[in-house]
XYZ file of C-alpha atoms in Angstrom:
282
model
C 55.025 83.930 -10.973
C 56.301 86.127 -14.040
C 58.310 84.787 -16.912
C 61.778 86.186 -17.003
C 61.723 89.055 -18.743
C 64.146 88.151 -21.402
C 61.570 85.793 -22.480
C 58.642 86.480 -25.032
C 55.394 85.980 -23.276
C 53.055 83.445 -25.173
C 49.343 84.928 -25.504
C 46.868 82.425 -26.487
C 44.774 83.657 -29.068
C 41.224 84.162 -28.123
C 40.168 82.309 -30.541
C 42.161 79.131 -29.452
C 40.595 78.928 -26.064
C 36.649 79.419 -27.970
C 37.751 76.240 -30.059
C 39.349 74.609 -26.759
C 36.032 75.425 -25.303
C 33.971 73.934 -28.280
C 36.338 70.928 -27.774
C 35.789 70.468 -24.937
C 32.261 70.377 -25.059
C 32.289 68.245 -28.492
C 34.571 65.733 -26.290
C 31.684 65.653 -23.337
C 29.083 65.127 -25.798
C 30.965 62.091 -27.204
C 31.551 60.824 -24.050
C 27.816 60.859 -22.736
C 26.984 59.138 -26.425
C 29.828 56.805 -26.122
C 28.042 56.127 -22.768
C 24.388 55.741 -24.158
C 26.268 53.815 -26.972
C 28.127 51.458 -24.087
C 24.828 50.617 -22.297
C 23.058 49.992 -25.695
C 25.582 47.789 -26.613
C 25.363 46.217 -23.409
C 21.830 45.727 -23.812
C 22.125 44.657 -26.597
C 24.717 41.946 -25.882
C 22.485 40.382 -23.131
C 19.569 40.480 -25.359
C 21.752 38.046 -27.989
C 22.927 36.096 -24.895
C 18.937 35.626 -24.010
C 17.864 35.076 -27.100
C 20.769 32.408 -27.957
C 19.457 31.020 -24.419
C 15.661 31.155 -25.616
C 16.858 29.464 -28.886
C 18.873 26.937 -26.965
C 16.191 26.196 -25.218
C 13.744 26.052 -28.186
C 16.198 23.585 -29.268
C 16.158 21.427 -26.609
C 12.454 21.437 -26.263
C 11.537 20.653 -29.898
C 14.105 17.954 -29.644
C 12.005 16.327 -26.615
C 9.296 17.373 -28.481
C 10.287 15.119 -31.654
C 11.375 12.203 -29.177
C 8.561 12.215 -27.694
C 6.600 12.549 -31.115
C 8.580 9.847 -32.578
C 7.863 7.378 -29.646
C 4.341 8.415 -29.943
C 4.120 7.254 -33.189
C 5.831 3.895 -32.387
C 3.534 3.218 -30.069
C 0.634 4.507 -32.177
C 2.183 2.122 -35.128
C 2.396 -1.164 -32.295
C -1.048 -0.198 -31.070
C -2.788 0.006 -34.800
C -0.497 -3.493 -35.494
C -2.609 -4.765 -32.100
C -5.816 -3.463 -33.269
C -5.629 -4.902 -36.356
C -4.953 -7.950 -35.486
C -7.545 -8.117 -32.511
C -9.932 -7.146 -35.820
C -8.915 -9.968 -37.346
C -9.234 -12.200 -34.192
C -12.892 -11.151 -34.040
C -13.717 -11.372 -37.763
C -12.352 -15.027 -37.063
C -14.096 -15.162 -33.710
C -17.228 -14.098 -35.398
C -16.986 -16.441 -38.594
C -16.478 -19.398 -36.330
C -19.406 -18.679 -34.288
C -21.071 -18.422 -37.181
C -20.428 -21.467 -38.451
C -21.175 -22.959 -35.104
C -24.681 -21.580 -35.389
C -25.091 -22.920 -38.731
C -23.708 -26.524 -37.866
C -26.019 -26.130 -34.535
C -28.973 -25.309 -36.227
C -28.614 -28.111 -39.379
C -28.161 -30.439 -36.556
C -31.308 -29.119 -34.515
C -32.832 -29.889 -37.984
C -31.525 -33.370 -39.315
C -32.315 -33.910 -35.055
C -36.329 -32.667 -36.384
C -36.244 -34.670 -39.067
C -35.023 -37.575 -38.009
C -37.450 -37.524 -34.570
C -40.519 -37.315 -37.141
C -38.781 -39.858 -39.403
C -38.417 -41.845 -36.028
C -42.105 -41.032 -35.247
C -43.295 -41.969 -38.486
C -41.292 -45.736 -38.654
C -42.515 -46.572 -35.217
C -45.531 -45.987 -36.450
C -44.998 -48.352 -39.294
C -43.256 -50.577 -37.634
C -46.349 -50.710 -35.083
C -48.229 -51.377 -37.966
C -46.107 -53.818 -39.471
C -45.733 -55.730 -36.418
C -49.182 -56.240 -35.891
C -49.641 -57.507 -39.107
C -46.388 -60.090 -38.127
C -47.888 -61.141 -34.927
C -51.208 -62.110 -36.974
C -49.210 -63.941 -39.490
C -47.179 -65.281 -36.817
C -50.337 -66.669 -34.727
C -51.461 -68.285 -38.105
C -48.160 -69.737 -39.111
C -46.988 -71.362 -35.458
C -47.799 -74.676 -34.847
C -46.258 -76.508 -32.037
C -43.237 -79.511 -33.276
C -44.561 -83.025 -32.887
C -41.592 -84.997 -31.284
C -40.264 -87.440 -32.858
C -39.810 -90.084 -30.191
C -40.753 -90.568 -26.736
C -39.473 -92.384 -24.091
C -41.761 -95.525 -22.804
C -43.109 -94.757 -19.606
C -42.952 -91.098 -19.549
C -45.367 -87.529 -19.758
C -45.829 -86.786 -23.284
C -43.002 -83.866 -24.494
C -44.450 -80.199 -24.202
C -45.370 -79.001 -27.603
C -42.431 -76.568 -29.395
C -43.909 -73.974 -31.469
C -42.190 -73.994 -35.049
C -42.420 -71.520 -37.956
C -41.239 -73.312 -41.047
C -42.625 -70.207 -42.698
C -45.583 -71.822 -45.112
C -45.791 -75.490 -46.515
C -43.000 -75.341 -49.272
C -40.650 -73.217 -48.079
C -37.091 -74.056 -46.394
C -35.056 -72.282 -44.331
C -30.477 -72.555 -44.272
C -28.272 -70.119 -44.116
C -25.795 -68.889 -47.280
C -22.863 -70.921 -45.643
C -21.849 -72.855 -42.704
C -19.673 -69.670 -42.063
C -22.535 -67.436 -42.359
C -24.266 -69.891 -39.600
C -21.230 -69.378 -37.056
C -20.770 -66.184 -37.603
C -24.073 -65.191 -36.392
C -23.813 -67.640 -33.372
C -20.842 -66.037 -32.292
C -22.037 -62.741 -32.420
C -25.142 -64.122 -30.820
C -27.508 -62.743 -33.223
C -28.575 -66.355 -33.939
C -29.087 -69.264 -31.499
C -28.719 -72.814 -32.610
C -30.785 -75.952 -31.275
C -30.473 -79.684 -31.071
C -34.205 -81.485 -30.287
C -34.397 -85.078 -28.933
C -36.752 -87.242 -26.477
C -38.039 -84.833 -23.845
C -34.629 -82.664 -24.116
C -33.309 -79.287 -26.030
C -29.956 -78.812 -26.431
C -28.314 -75.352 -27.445
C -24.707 -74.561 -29.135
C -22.151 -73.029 -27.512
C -18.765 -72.310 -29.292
C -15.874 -72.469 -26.941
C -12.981 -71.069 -28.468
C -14.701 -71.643 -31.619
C -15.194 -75.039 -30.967
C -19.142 -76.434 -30.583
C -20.331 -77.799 -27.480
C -23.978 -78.558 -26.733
C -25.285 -77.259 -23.250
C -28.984 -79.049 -21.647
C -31.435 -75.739 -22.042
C -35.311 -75.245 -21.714
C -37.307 -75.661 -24.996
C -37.371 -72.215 -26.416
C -40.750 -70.876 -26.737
C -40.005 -69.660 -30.346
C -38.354 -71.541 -33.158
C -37.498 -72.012 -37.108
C -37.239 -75.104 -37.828
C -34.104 -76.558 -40.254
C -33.649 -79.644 -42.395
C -31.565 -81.665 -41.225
C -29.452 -81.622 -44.414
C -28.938 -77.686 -43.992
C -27.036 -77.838 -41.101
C -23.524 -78.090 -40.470
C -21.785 -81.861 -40.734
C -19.388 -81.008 -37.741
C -22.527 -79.882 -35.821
C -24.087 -83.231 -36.071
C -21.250 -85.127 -35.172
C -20.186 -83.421 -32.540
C -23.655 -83.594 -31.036
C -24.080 -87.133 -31.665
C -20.744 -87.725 -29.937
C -21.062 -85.102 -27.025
C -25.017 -86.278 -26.521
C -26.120 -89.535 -28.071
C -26.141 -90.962 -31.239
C -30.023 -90.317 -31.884
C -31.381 -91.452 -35.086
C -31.598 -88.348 -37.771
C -35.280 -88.943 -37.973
C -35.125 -88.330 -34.301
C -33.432 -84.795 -33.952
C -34.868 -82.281 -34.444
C -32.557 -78.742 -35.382
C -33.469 -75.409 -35.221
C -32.625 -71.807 -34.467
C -33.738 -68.231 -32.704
C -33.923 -65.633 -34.938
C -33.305 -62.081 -34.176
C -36.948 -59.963 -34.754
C -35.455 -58.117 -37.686
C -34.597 -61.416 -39.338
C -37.701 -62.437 -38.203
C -39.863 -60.111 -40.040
C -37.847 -60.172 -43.264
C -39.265 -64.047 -43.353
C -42.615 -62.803 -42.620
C -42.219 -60.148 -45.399
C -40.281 -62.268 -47.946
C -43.258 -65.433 -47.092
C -46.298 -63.120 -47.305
C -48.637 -63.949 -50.332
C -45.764 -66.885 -51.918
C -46.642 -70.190 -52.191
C -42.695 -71.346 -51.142
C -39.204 -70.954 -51.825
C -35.602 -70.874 -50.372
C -35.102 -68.507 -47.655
C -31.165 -68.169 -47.395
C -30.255 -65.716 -44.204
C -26.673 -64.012 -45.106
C -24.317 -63.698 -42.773
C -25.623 -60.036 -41.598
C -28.726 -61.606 -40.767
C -30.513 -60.227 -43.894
C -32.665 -62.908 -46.075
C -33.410 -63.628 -49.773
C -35.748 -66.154 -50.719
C -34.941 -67.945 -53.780
């Protein structure tokens, strides 16, 4: 359709439509770079967001990672505490078991010693006791009794060892006596007639009991022994003469062969036993 024709018809300039043209294609071009632009942004974006995810993740992991590192090292610090002190229980273990050994082998040897220090007394004492029994066999002679009753055997002989002519035998004290009865390292005798009487303490208290003549005996003066042992005798018995009675005691054989020892080569003396059975001759 025509413009009126009392209008001025509007002719675009060639020119115009060239630039339109150019404009047109500029725009197109920004479009398609706008696009590119879009999309690399886009790429770009989800390339942040993944990275911030990998770094989130990172995150998380190293902090496992140092949990797990720190608990690691608790445990490696508990464990080391344990270990050292298992060391120590062995170094302890190992000390004491070493001084066992020690202990076990000084006793193995004082145990040595002792069996050849055993070996070598016996030995002596073999010795020694022969020498004792020969002294012995010279020194016994059997005790004459004193009385005898009309119309009976003759008494049977009691060996006696008064030691050698000269020497007497006691003890330290009447206490020392007793003591050594009660313990039984000493016996004590009463001799009359035909009879042999030994002491007994009952509650402490002496009583005589009938016995067989012992077939070894020391011989004691009369004044030596105890007062109450006499009169209890004399009352518990019969009031024999004191010319008549004969006392004496048992010895144990270490007592024994002090005497022996202490008599050997002396012409007399005092032998006193102690009250642990041990003698000194005065």
């Amino acid at each position: 359709m025509s413009p009126p024709a009392d209008r001025p018809t509007i002719v675009e300039p060639p020119n115009l439509k060239a630039e339109a043209a150019s404009l047109q294609k500029e725009i197109a071009v920004l479009k398609d770079k706008l696009a590119k632009t879009q999309s690399q942004l886009t790429a770009a974006t989800a390339a942040v967001e993944k990275a911030a995810a990998q770094a989130a993740g990172a995150a998380a992991i190293e902090q496992r990672t140092m949990y797990s590192l720190s608990k690691a090292r608790k445990e490696l610090a508990t464990a080391s505490q344990s270990l050292k002190e298992v060391r120590n229980q062995i170094k302890e273990r190992e000390a004491m078991s070493a001084r066992i050994v020690k202990d076990i082998k000084e006793k193995r040897r004082i145990r040595s010693e002792l069996k050849a220090q055993i070996k070598n007394e016996t030995r002596n004492f073999e010795k020694i006791q022969a020498v004792l029994d020969q002294i012995t066999a010279k020194l016994n002679r059997p005790l004459q009794q004193k009385q005898q009753t009309p119309g009976n055997t003759p008494p049977a002989p009691v060996p006696r060892q008064p030691a050698k002519k000269g020497f007497t035998l006691r003890f330290a004290s009447d206490t020392a006596l007793e003591t050594l009865i009660s313990r039984k390292k000493v016996h004590f005798f009463a001799l009359a007639g035909q009879k042999t009487w030994q002491l007994k303490l009952a509650n402490g208290r002496p009583v005589y009991i009938a016995v067989k003549i012992p077939s070894k005996i020391y011989e004691m003066e009369t004044t030596t022994v105890p007062a109450n042992y006499t009169a209890v005798f004399s009352r518990q018995v019969a009031a024999f003469g004191r010319s008549t009675v004969t006392w004496g005691v048992t010895l144990p054989d270490q007592t024994a062969a002090s005497i022996n020892r202490l008599i050997k080569d002396r012409d007399g003396g005092d032998l006193i036993i102690m009250p642990d059975g041990e003698v000194i001759l005065n």
